[in-house]
Amino acid sequence: MSEAFNRSDILADYPDAALVPAWAATDDRLEATQADADGAAKRFWQRSSWYRRASIHNESLAGQPVVDDIPTQGAIVTDEVMDAAAAGDLMATRRIEDERYAYFAEASIVFLDLPDAIYRDYRGDDQLLGAPRPDDVAPYETLRREIVRLEPQHVYLPLGVGGHVDHQLCREVGLGLLDETRRWVMPGPDYSGVVSFYEDFPYAWWNGFRGLDDLGADALARLPDDVSVIPQYADITDQLERKITGVRIYESQIDRLFEGTREMASATRAYARTIAGLGDVDGAAERYWVTRRV
């Protein structure tokens, strides 16, 4: 479509009120139409509800671009974010990399502005890869709110291999979702079969991760007794090189995690072959730990 909404029947800027035709929309109907437009934007553009509104007046609202001016889906990399990244702000740099990867993967993205562990006063690998502090709780309500809003068919959360505190806290969110049913008097939401855990790469590769026993006894302590976690293998032979291209987008992480692009590509291929061997897949594979009600 050439425009988001047909504005032909919207009240024009008439200098003489007597010239306003009877068919022109009234103020209360315009407000109702605007509410419908905002609701439509949230349904069709998962992340645009955070960054822009679909204005039926074709006017900027609170400095936000209107949909007619920006035909592409997605969040906006502002001058402020670009300037911050250029000045060495790692959070801004990661945000830009996230945007680029979302475009590459044809995915939608919602930024919740939750600071990484290093911005929550975790220092060094002993703290970053250790137990979360007692006062650093999992962002359960924040993530749950978005999951409920988006109504996804599947939710993937990190398994926490390697023990990064952020990954551990996200795993706790997944376990909390699985426990939701038991918190309701009447039948509540059932996230078994919806929540799955992915193996954290490259931590799983570094640690020679083979199965849940390698996580430690306490990692899945909150898993409900009537929920099982089992491995599921996905053949990615035809997607492996595309995956490597996607990882390369995170340039700020390559040297720190792999010491170079060549090493990253080699490790990605090697781990995919290892997982394929474990899952009896001919080629390359990824493994997910899916949940089921038993």
PDB file of C-alpha atoms in Angstrom:
ATOM      1  CA  MET A   1       0.000   0.000   0.000  1.00  0.00           C
ATOM      2  CA  SER A   2       1.153   3.532  -0.683  1.00  0.00           C
ATOM      3  CA  GLU A   3      -0.085   4.790   2.671  1.00  0.00           C
ATOM      4  CA  ALA A   4      -0.962   3.228   5.998  1.00  0.00           C
ATOM      5  CA  PHE A   5      -4.470   4.685   6.232  1.00  0.00           C
ATOM      6  CA  ASN A   6      -6.899   6.356   3.861  1.00  0.00           C
ATOM      7  CA  ARG A   7      -7.266   9.924   5.106  1.00  0.00           C
ATOM      8  CA  SER A   8      -9.696  11.140   2.434  1.00  0.00           C
ATOM      9  CA  ASP A   9     -12.649  11.384   4.845  1.00  0.00           C
ATOM     10  CA  ILE A  10     -10.813  13.115   7.693  1.00  0.00           C
ATOM     11  CA  LEU A  11     -11.746  16.649   8.628  1.00  0.00           C
ATOM     12  CA  ALA A  12      -9.751  19.158   6.613  1.00  0.00           C
ATOM     13  CA  ASP A  13      -8.372  22.445   7.930  1.00  0.00           C
ATOM     14  CA  TYR A  14     -11.316  24.637   6.846  1.00  0.00           C
ATOM     15  CA  PRO A  15     -10.961  28.358   7.729  1.00  0.00           C
ATOM     16  CA  ASP A  16     -14.738  28.735   7.844  1.00  0.00           C
ATOM     17  CA  ALA A  17     -16.610  26.261  10.066  1.00  0.00           C
ATOM     18  CA  ALA A  18     -19.772  26.809   8.036  1.00  0.00           C
ATOM     19  CA  LEU A  19     -18.059  25.140   5.071  1.00  0.00           C
ATOM     20  CA  VAL A  20     -17.445  21.890   6.934  1.00  0.00           C
ATOM     21  CA  PRO A  21     -19.425  19.188   5.100  1.00  0.00           C
ATOM     22  CA  ALA A  22     -21.846  16.968   6.986  1.00  0.00           C
ATOM     23  CA  TRP A  23     -19.858  13.841   6.181  1.00  0.00           C
ATOM     24  CA  ALA A  24     -16.639  15.076   7.843  1.00  0.00           C
ATOM     25  CA  ALA A  25     -15.503  13.184  10.923  1.00  0.00           C
ATOM     26  CA  THR A  26     -16.101  14.749  14.333  1.00  0.00           C
ATOM     27  CA  ASP A  27     -13.432  15.093  17.001  1.00  0.00           C
ATOM     28  CA  ASP A  28     -14.720  12.170  19.063  1.00  0.00           C
ATOM     29  CA  ARG A  29     -14.776   9.894  16.017  1.00  0.00           C
ATOM     30  CA  LEU A  30     -11.258  10.970  15.095  1.00  0.00           C
ATOM     31  CA  GLU A  31     -10.061   9.997  18.580  1.00  0.00           C
ATOM     32  CA  ALA A  32     -11.762   6.614  18.237  1.00  0.00           C
ATOM     33  CA  THR A  33     -10.116   6.100  14.865  1.00  0.00           C
ATOM     34  CA  GLN A  34      -6.738   7.060  16.333  1.00  0.00           C
ATOM     35  CA  ALA A  35      -7.195   4.473  19.092  1.00  0.00           C
ATOM     36  CA  ASP A  36      -7.990   1.833  16.480  1.00  0.00           C
ATOM     37  CA  ALA A  37      -4.929   2.862  14.486  1.00  0.00           C
ATOM     38  CA  ASP A  38      -2.636   2.517  17.492  1.00  0.00           C
ATOM     39  CA  GLY A  39      -4.087  -0.894  18.259  1.00  0.00           C
ATOM     40  CA  ALA A  40      -3.522  -2.007  14.677  1.00  0.00           C
ATOM     41  CA  ALA A  41       0.083  -0.807  14.784  1.00  0.00           C
ATOM     42  CA  LYS A  42       0.755  -2.846  17.910  1.00  0.00           C
ATOM     43  CA  ARG A  43      -0.737  -5.966  16.378  1.00  0.00           C
ATOM     44  CA  PHE A  44       1.007  -5.758  13.019  1.00  0.00           C
ATOM     45  CA  TRP A  45       4.353  -4.311  14.069  1.00  0.00           C
ATOM     46  CA  GLN A  46       5.448  -6.010  17.252  1.00  0.00           C
ATOM     47  CA  ARG A  47       8.197  -3.573  18.032  1.00  0.00           C
ATOM     48  CA  SER A  48       6.897  -0.445  16.347  1.00  0.00           C
ATOM     49  CA  SER A  49       4.526   0.137  19.247  1.00  0.00           C
ATOM     50  CA  TRP A  50       7.646   1.087  21.222  1.00  0.00           C
ATOM     51  CA  TYR A  51       9.048   3.478  18.656  1.00  0.00           C
ATOM     52  CA  ARG A  52       6.308   5.013  16.521  1.00  0.00           C
ATOM     53  CA  ARG A  53       2.570   5.454  16.148  1.00  0.00           C
ATOM     54  CA  ALA A  54       0.401   5.168  13.075  1.00  0.00           C
ATOM     55  CA  SER A  55      -0.985   8.711  12.935  1.00  0.00           C
ATOM     56  CA  ILE A  56      -4.206   9.071  10.973  1.00  0.00           C
ATOM     57  CA  HIS A  57      -3.376  12.782  10.668  1.00  0.00           C
ATOM     58  CA  ASN A  58      -0.026  11.981   9.030  1.00  0.00           C
ATOM     59  CA  GLU A  59       1.660  14.175  11.646  1.00  0.00           C
ATOM     60  CA  SER A  60       4.600  13.493  13.914  1.00  0.00           C
ATOM     61  CA  LEU A  61       3.554  12.725  17.491  1.00  0.00           C
ATOM     62  CA  ALA A  62       6.039  13.552  20.263  1.00  0.00           C
ATOM     63  CA  GLY A  63       8.822  13.657  17.699  1.00  0.00           C
ATOM     64  CA  GLN A  64       8.126  10.148  16.418  1.00  0.00           C
ATOM     65  CA  PRO A  65       8.196   9.465  12.667  1.00  0.00           C
ATOM     66  CA  VAL A  66       4.903   8.583  11.021  1.00  0.00           C
ATOM     67  CA  VAL A  67       4.478   5.234   9.333  1.00  0.00           C
ATOM     68  CA  ASP A  68       3.972   6.793   5.894  1.00  0.00           C
ATOM     69  CA  ASP A  69       7.481   8.241   6.041  1.00  0.00           C
ATOM     70  CA  ILE A  70       9.166   5.002   7.094  1.00  0.00           C
ATOM     71  CA  PRO A  71       7.957   1.996   5.102  1.00  0.00           C
ATOM     72  CA  THR A  72      10.250  -0.535   6.745  1.00  0.00           C
ATOM     73  CA  GLN A  73       9.528  -2.429   9.931  1.00  0.00           C
ATOM     74  CA  GLY A  74      11.767  -2.004  12.903  1.00  0.00           C
ATOM     75  CA  ALA A  75      13.225   0.129  15.611  1.00  0.00           C
ATOM     76  CA  ILE A  76      14.995   3.347  14.781  1.00  0.00           C
ATOM     77  CA  VAL A  77      18.740   3.760  15.299  1.00  0.00           C
ATOM     78  CA  THR A  78      18.771   7.359  16.446  1.00  0.00           C
ATOM     79  CA  ASP A  79      21.597   9.847  16.179  1.00  0.00           C
ATOM     80  CA  GLU A  80      21.981   9.616  19.965  1.00  0.00           C
ATOM     81  CA  VAL A  81      22.582   5.870  19.804  1.00  0.00           C
ATOM     82  CA  MET A  82      25.020   6.229  16.910  1.00  0.00           C
ATOM     83  CA  ASP A  83      26.929   9.005  18.678  1.00  0.00           C
ATOM     84  CA  ALA A  84      27.089   6.962  21.899  1.00  0.00           C
ATOM     85  CA  ALA A  85      28.434   3.947  20.010  1.00  0.00           C
ATOM     86  CA  ALA A  86      31.051   6.104  18.293  1.00  0.00           C
ATOM     87  CA  ALA A  87      32.105   7.388  21.722  1.00  0.00           C
ATOM     88  CA  GLY A  88      32.686   3.823  22.941  1.00  0.00           C
ATOM     89  CA  ASP A  89      29.399   3.086  24.715  1.00  0.00           C
ATOM     90  CA  LEU A  90      29.217  -0.733  24.654  1.00  0.00           C
ATOM     91  CA  MET A  91      25.467  -0.828  25.306  1.00  0.00           C
ATOM     92  CA  ALA A  92      24.864   1.421  22.300  1.00  0.00           C
ATOM     93  CA  THR A  93      27.192  -0.699  20.177  1.00  0.00           C
ATOM     94  CA  ARG A  94      25.350  -3.883  21.127  1.00  0.00           C
ATOM     95  CA  ARG A  95      22.032  -2.194  20.389  1.00  0.00           C
ATOM     96  CA  ILE A  96      23.170  -1.380  16.861  1.00  0.00           C
ATOM     97  CA  GLU A  97      24.430  -4.933  16.406  1.00  0.00           C
ATOM     98  CA  ASP A  98      21.071  -6.254  17.615  1.00  0.00           C
ATOM     99  CA  GLU A  99      19.326  -4.053  15.047  1.00  0.00           C
ATOM    100  CA  ARG A 100      21.567  -5.300  12.264  1.00  0.00           C
ATOM    101  CA  TYR A 101      21.041  -8.910  13.245  1.00  0.00           C
ATOM    102  CA  ALA A 102      17.267  -8.457  13.402  1.00  0.00           C
ATOM    103  CA  TYR A 103      17.351  -7.061   9.868  1.00  0.00           C
ATOM    104  CA  PHE A 104      19.578  -9.938   8.741  1.00  0.00           C
ATOM    105  CA  ALA A 105      17.324 -12.561  10.342  1.00  0.00           C
ATOM    106  CA  GLU A 106      14.092 -10.816   9.261  1.00  0.00           C
ATOM    107  CA  ALA A 107      13.044 -10.769  12.905  1.00  0.00           C
ATOM    108  CA  SER A 108      11.231  -8.301  15.125  1.00  0.00           C
ATOM    109  CA  ILE A 109      12.924  -6.970  18.224  1.00  0.00           C
ATOM    110  CA  VAL A 110      11.703  -5.277  21.399  1.00  0.00           C
ATOM    111  CA  PHE A 111      14.231  -3.508  23.600  1.00  0.00           C
ATOM    112  CA  LEU A 112      13.401  -3.665  27.301  1.00  0.00           C
ATOM    113  CA  ASP A 113      16.439  -1.598  28.339  1.00  0.00           C
ATOM    114  CA  LEU A 114      17.602  -4.130  30.924  1.00  0.00           C
ATOM    115  CA  PRO A 115      21.283  -3.425  31.672  1.00  0.00           C
ATOM    116  CA  ASP A 116      23.888  -6.152  31.164  1.00  0.00           C
ATOM    117  CA  ALA A 117      25.591  -7.644  34.208  1.00  0.00           C
ATOM    118  CA  ILE A 118      28.659  -5.427  33.867  1.00  0.00           C
ATOM    119  CA  TYR A 119      26.368  -2.432  34.344  1.00  0.00           C
ATOM    120  CA  ARG A 120      24.959  -4.025  37.493  1.00  0.00           C
ATOM    121  CA  ASP A 121      28.390  -4.011  39.175  1.00  0.00           C
ATOM    122  CA  TYR A 122      29.516  -7.530  38.274  1.00  0.00           C
ATOM    123  CA  ARG A 123      33.260  -7.485  37.752  1.00  0.00           C
ATOM    124  CA  GLY A 124      35.567 -10.131  36.285  1.00  0.00           C
ATOM    125  CA  ASP A 125      34.815 -13.693  35.222  1.00  0.00           C
ATOM    126  CA  ASP A 126      34.508 -14.919  38.814  1.00  0.00           C
ATOM    127  CA  GLN A 127      31.452 -12.695  39.285  1.00  0.00           C
ATOM    128  CA  LEU A 128      30.090 -12.756  35.727  1.00  0.00           C
ATOM    129  CA  LEU A 129      30.212 -16.550  35.628  1.00  0.00           C
ATOM    130  CA  GLY A 130      29.249 -17.109  39.254  1.00  0.00           C
ATOM    131  CA  ALA A 131      26.037 -17.129  41.227  1.00  0.00           C
ATOM    132  CA  PRO A 132      23.737 -14.109  40.863  1.00  0.00           C
ATOM    133  CA  ARG A 133      23.744 -11.808  43.882  1.00  0.00           C
ATOM    134  CA  PRO A 134      20.772 -12.209  46.271  1.00  0.00           C
ATOM    135  CA  ASP A 135      19.607  -8.667  45.456  1.00  0.00           C
ATOM    136  CA  ASP A 136      19.843  -9.242  41.685  1.00  0.00           C
ATOM    137  CA  VAL A 137      16.557 -10.946  40.907  1.00  0.00           C
ATOM    138  CA  ALA A 138      15.418 -12.376  37.585  1.00  0.00           C
ATOM    139  CA  PRO A 139      13.394  -9.919  35.431  1.00  0.00           C
ATOM    140  CA  TYR A 140      10.418 -12.258  35.604  1.00  0.00           C
ATOM    141  CA  GLU A 141       7.575  -9.746  35.546  1.00  0.00           C
ATOM    142  CA  THR A 142       9.150  -7.695  32.761  1.00  0.00           C
ATOM    143  CA  LEU A 143       9.675 -10.665  30.452  1.00  0.00           C
ATOM    144  CA  ARG A 144       6.393 -12.292  31.383  1.00  0.00           C
ATOM    145  CA  ARG A 145       4.519  -9.094  30.512  1.00  0.00           C
ATOM    146  CA  GLU A 146       6.023  -9.045  27.027  1.00  0.00           C
ATOM    147  CA  ILE A 147       5.467 -12.764  26.476  1.00  0.00           C
ATOM    148  CA  VAL A 148       1.815 -12.412  27.457  1.00  0.00           C
ATOM    149  CA  ARG A 149       1.472  -9.335  25.206  1.00  0.00           C
ATOM    150  CA  LEU A 150       3.034 -10.973  22.149  1.00  0.00           C
ATOM    151  CA  GLU A 151       1.384 -14.386  22.632  1.00  0.00           C
ATOM    152  CA  PRO A 152       4.232 -16.352  21.002  1.00  0.00           C
ATOM    153  CA  GLN A 153       3.828 -19.962  19.982  1.00  0.00           C
ATOM    154  CA  HIS A 154       7.290 -20.732  21.316  1.00  0.00           C
ATOM    155  CA  VAL A 155       9.664 -19.075  23.786  1.00  0.00           C
ATOM    156  CA  TYR A 156      13.416 -19.762  23.724  1.00  0.00           C
ATOM    157  CA  LEU A 157      15.513 -18.914  26.768  1.00  0.00           C
ATOM    158  CA  PRO A 158      19.169 -19.678  27.573  1.00  0.00           C
ATOM    159  CA  LEU A 159      19.941 -22.895  29.387  1.00  0.00           C
ATOM    160  CA  GLY A 160      22.686 -21.160  31.349  1.00  0.00           C
ATOM    161  CA  VAL A 161      25.573 -23.378  30.214  1.00  0.00           C
ATOM    162  CA  GLY A 162      28.766 -21.737  31.430  1.00  0.00           C
ATOM    163  CA  GLY A 163      27.012 -19.907  34.246  1.00  0.00           C
ATOM    164  CA  HIS A 164      26.816 -16.329  32.910  1.00  0.00           C
ATOM    165  CA  VAL A 165      24.655 -14.499  35.447  1.00  0.00           C
ATOM    166  CA  ASP A 166      22.393 -12.910  32.828  1.00  0.00           C
ATOM    167  CA  HIS A 167      21.764 -16.294  31.241  1.00  0.00           C
ATOM    168  CA  GLN A 168      21.072 -17.859  34.621  1.00  0.00           C
ATOM    169  CA  LEU A 169      18.496 -15.182  35.434  1.00  0.00           C
ATOM    170  CA  CYS A 170      16.774 -15.660  32.076  1.00  0.00           C
ATOM    171  CA  ARG A 171      16.669 -19.402  32.711  1.00  0.00           C
ATOM    172  CA  GLU A 172      14.948 -18.635  36.020  1.00  0.00           C
ATOM    173  CA  VAL A 173      12.301 -16.712  34.093  1.00  0.00           C
ATOM    174  CA  GLY A 174      11.634 -19.814  32.004  1.00  0.00           C
ATOM    175  CA  LEU A 175      11.363 -22.003  35.078  1.00  0.00           C
ATOM    176  CA  GLY A 176       9.013 -19.467  36.621  1.00  0.00           C
ATOM    177  CA  LEU A 177       6.763 -19.600  33.562  1.00  0.00           C
ATOM    178  CA  LEU A 178       6.647 -23.389  33.776  1.00  0.00           C
ATOM    179  CA  ASP A 179       5.595 -23.048  37.398  1.00  0.00           C
ATOM    180  CA  GLU A 180       2.717 -20.690  36.564  1.00  0.00           C
ATOM    181  CA  THR A 181       0.069 -23.417  36.411  1.00  0.00           C
ATOM    182  CA  ARG A 182       0.599 -24.326  40.055  1.00  0.00           C
ATOM    183  CA  ARG A 183       0.092 -20.712  41.154  1.00  0.00           C
ATOM    184  CA  TRP A 184      -3.531 -20.596  40.006  1.00  0.00           C
ATOM    185  CA  VAL A 185      -6.590 -21.947  41.837  1.00  0.00           C
ATOM    186  CA  MET A 186      -8.328 -22.560  38.509  1.00  0.00           C
ATOM    187  CA  PRO A 187      -6.445 -23.889  35.472  1.00  0.00           C
ATOM    188  CA  GLY A 188      -3.921 -21.234  34.522  1.00  0.00           C
ATOM    189  CA  PRO A 189      -1.527 -20.709  31.614  1.00  0.00           C
ATOM    190  CA  ASP A 190       0.518 -23.758  30.693  1.00  0.00           C
ATOM    191  CA  TYR A 191       3.929 -22.958  29.252  1.00  0.00           C
ATOM    192  CA  SER A 192       5.085 -26.563  29.008  1.00  0.00           C
ATOM    193  CA  GLY A 193       5.732 -27.236  25.349  1.00  0.00           C
ATOM    194  CA  VAL A 194       6.018 -23.479  24.780  1.00  0.00           C
ATOM    195  CA  VAL A 195       9.209 -22.794  26.749  1.00  0.00           C
ATOM    196  CA  SER A 196      12.425 -24.308  25.409  1.00  0.00           C
ATOM    197  CA  PHE A 197      16.030 -23.740  26.454  1.00  0.00           C
ATOM    198  CA  TYR A 198      18.905 -23.284  24.018  1.00  0.00           C
ATOM    199  CA  GLU A 199      22.527 -24.203  24.629  1.00  0.00           C
ATOM    200  CA  ASP A 200      24.630 -21.112  25.207  1.00  0.00           C
ATOM    201  CA  PHE A 201      27.347 -20.918  22.566  1.00  0.00           C
ATOM    202  CA  PRO A 202      30.321 -20.619  22.879  1.00  0.00           C
ATOM    203  CA  TYR A 203      30.090 -21.526  26.586  1.00  0.00           C
ATOM    204  CA  ALA A 204      28.757 -25.000  25.760  1.00  0.00           C
ATOM    205  CA  TRP A 205      31.656 -25.520  23.356  1.00  0.00           C
ATOM    206  CA  TRP A 206      34.271 -24.346  25.845  1.00  0.00           C
ATOM    207  CA  ASN A 207      32.883 -26.543  28.618  1.00  0.00           C
ATOM    208  CA  GLY A 208      32.378 -29.667  26.527  1.00  0.00           C
ATOM    209  CA  PHE A 209      28.682 -29.656  27.444  1.00  0.00           C
ATOM    210  CA  ARG A 210      26.983 -32.982  26.733  1.00  0.00           C
ATOM    211  CA  GLY A 211      23.784 -33.019  28.774  1.00  0.00           C
ATOM    212  CA  LEU A 212      21.794 -31.647  31.684  1.00  0.00           C
ATOM    213  CA  ASP A 213      23.963 -33.430  34.234  1.00  0.00           C
ATOM    214  CA  ASP A 214      26.760 -31.032  33.275  1.00  0.00           C
ATOM    215  CA  LEU A 215      24.698 -28.052  34.463  1.00  0.00           C
ATOM    216  CA  GLY A 216      24.947 -28.854  38.150  1.00  0.00           C
ATOM    217  CA  ALA A 217      22.361 -30.088  40.611  1.00  0.00           C
ATOM    218  CA  ASP A 218      20.789 -26.708  41.382  1.00  0.00           C
ATOM    219  CA  ALA A 219      20.373 -25.364  37.844  1.00  0.00           C
ATOM    220  CA  LEU A 220      16.910 -26.855  37.281  1.00  0.00           C
ATOM    221  CA  ALA A 221      15.884 -27.108  40.921  1.00  0.00           C
ATOM    222  CA  ARG A 222      12.754 -25.016  40.278  1.00  0.00           C
ATOM    223  CA  LEU A 223      11.563 -27.238  37.441  1.00  0.00           C
ATOM    224  CA  PRO A 224       8.070 -28.510  38.377  1.00  0.00           C
ATOM    225  CA  ASP A 225       7.901 -32.219  39.163  1.00  0.00           C
ATOM    226  CA  ASP A 226       5.411 -32.828  36.364  1.00  0.00           C
ATOM    227  CA  VAL A 227       7.514 -31.176  33.644  1.00  0.00           C
ATOM    228  CA  SER A 228      10.308 -32.961  31.794  1.00  0.00           C
ATOM    229  CA  VAL A 229      13.117 -31.430  29.744  1.00  0.00           C
ATOM    230  CA  ILE A 230      14.317 -33.476  26.788  1.00  0.00           C
ATOM    231  CA  PRO A 231      16.764 -32.800  23.925  1.00  0.00           C
ATOM    232  CA  GLN A 232      15.548 -31.981  20.440  1.00  0.00           C
ATOM    233  CA  TYR A 233      17.936 -31.808  17.491  1.00  0.00           C
ATOM    234  CA  ALA A 234      17.564 -29.507  14.501  1.00  0.00           C
ATOM    235  CA  ASP A 235      19.440 -30.182  11.270  1.00  0.00           C
ATOM    236  CA  ILE A 236      21.121 -26.882  10.293  1.00  0.00           C
ATOM    237  CA  THR A 237      23.442 -28.249   7.623  1.00  0.00           C
ATOM    238  CA  ASP A 238      22.015 -25.918   4.998  1.00  0.00           C
ATOM    239  CA  GLN A 239      21.990 -22.963   7.413  1.00  0.00           C
ATOM    240  CA  LEU A 240      25.387 -23.304   9.067  1.00  0.00           C
ATOM    241  CA  GLU A 241      27.241 -20.754   6.947  1.00  0.00           C
ATOM    242  CA  ARG A 242      24.330 -18.315   7.307  1.00  0.00           C
ATOM    243  CA  LYS A 243      24.585 -18.778  11.075  1.00  0.00           C
ATOM    244  CA  ILE A 244      28.288 -17.913  10.950  1.00  0.00           C
ATOM    245  CA  THR A 245      27.456 -14.784   8.934  1.00  0.00           C
ATOM    246  CA  GLY A 246      24.941 -13.824  11.619  1.00  0.00           C
ATOM    247  CA  VAL A 247      27.461 -14.272  14.424  1.00  0.00           C
ATOM    248  CA  ARG A 248      29.906 -12.026  12.535  1.00  0.00           C
ATOM    249  CA  ILE A 249      27.444  -9.156  12.897  1.00  0.00           C
ATOM    250  CA  TYR A 250      28.356  -8.983  16.589  1.00  0.00           C
ATOM    251  CA  GLU A 251      31.758  -7.525  15.854  1.00  0.00           C
ATOM    252  CA  SER A 252      32.228  -6.204  19.386  1.00  0.00           C
ATOM    253  CA  GLN A 253      32.140  -9.766  20.751  1.00  0.00           C
ATOM    254  CA  ILE A 254      34.244 -11.651  18.203  1.00  0.00           C
ATOM    255  CA  ASP A 255      37.745 -10.887  19.466  1.00  0.00           C
ATOM    256  CA  ARG A 256      36.834 -11.209  23.141  1.00  0.00           C
ATOM    257  CA  LEU A 257      35.064 -14.543  22.751  1.00  0.00           C
ATOM    258  CA  PHE A 258      36.947 -16.151  19.866  1.00  0.00           C
ATOM    259  CA  GLU A 259      40.118 -14.115  19.252  1.00  0.00           C
ATOM    260  CA  GLY A 260      39.140 -13.607  15.624  1.00  0.00           C
ATOM    261  CA  THR A 261      36.588 -14.252  12.893  1.00  0.00           C
ATOM    262  CA  ARG A 262      38.381 -17.334  11.538  1.00  0.00           C
ATOM    263  CA  GLU A 263      38.427 -18.888  15.007  1.00  0.00           C
ATOM    264  CA  MET A 264      34.743 -18.099  15.505  1.00  0.00           C
ATOM    265  CA  ALA A 265      33.792 -19.778  12.233  1.00  0.00           C
ATOM    266  CA  SER A 266      35.900 -22.818  13.060  1.00  0.00           C
ATOM    267  CA  ALA A 267      34.378 -23.168  16.541  1.00  0.00           C
ATOM    268  CA  THR A 268      30.828 -22.756  15.200  1.00  0.00           C
ATOM    269  CA  ARG A 269      31.340 -25.481  12.593  1.00  0.00           C
ATOM    270  CA  ALA A 270      33.049 -27.813  15.068  1.00  0.00           C
ATOM    271  CA  TYR A 271      30.320 -27.493  17.691  1.00  0.00           C
ATOM    272  CA  ALA A 272      27.589 -28.013  15.097  1.00  0.00           C
ATOM    273  CA  ARG A 273      29.299 -31.232  13.969  1.00  0.00           C
ATOM    274  CA  THR A 274      29.642 -32.391  17.583  1.00  0.00           C
ATOM    275  CA  ILE A 275      25.929 -31.840  18.268  1.00  0.00           C
ATOM    276  CA  ALA A 276      25.070 -33.582  15.004  1.00  0.00           C
ATOM    277  CA  GLY A 277      27.017 -36.615  16.197  1.00  0.00           C
ATOM    278  CA  LEU A 278      25.153 -36.669  19.503  1.00  0.00           C
ATOM    279  CA  GLY A 279      21.789 -36.449  17.739  1.00  0.00           C
ATOM    280  CA  ASP A 280      22.594 -38.862  14.903  1.00  0.00           C
ATOM    281  CA  VAL A 281      22.227 -36.049  12.367  1.00  0.00           C
ATOM    282  CA  ASP A 282      24.187 -36.246   9.138  1.00  0.00           C
ATOM    283  CA  GLY A 283      25.934 -32.881   8.889  1.00  0.00           C
ATOM    284  CA  ALA A 284      25.475 -29.993  11.349  1.00  0.00           C
ATOM    285  CA  ALA A 285      22.916 -29.565  14.109  1.00  0.00           C
ATOM    286  CA  GLU A 286      21.681 -27.444  17.000  1.00  0.00           C
ATOM    287  CA  ARG A 287      20.173 -28.874  20.153  1.00  0.00           C
ATOM    288  CA  TYR A 288      17.307 -27.428  22.149  1.00  0.00           C
ATOM    289  CA  TRP A 289      15.942 -28.632  25.457  1.00  0.00           C
ATOM    290  CA  VAL A 290      12.175 -28.677  25.101  1.00  0.00           C
ATOM    291  CA  THR A 291       9.659 -28.969  27.914  1.00  0.00           C
ATOM    292  CA  ARG A 292       6.727 -31.375  28.193  1.00  0.00           C
ATOM    293  CA  ARG A 293       4.046 -31.987  30.774  1.00  0.00           C
ATOM    294  CA  VAL A 294       4.228 -35.567  32.085  1.00  0.00           C
TER     295      VAL A 294
END
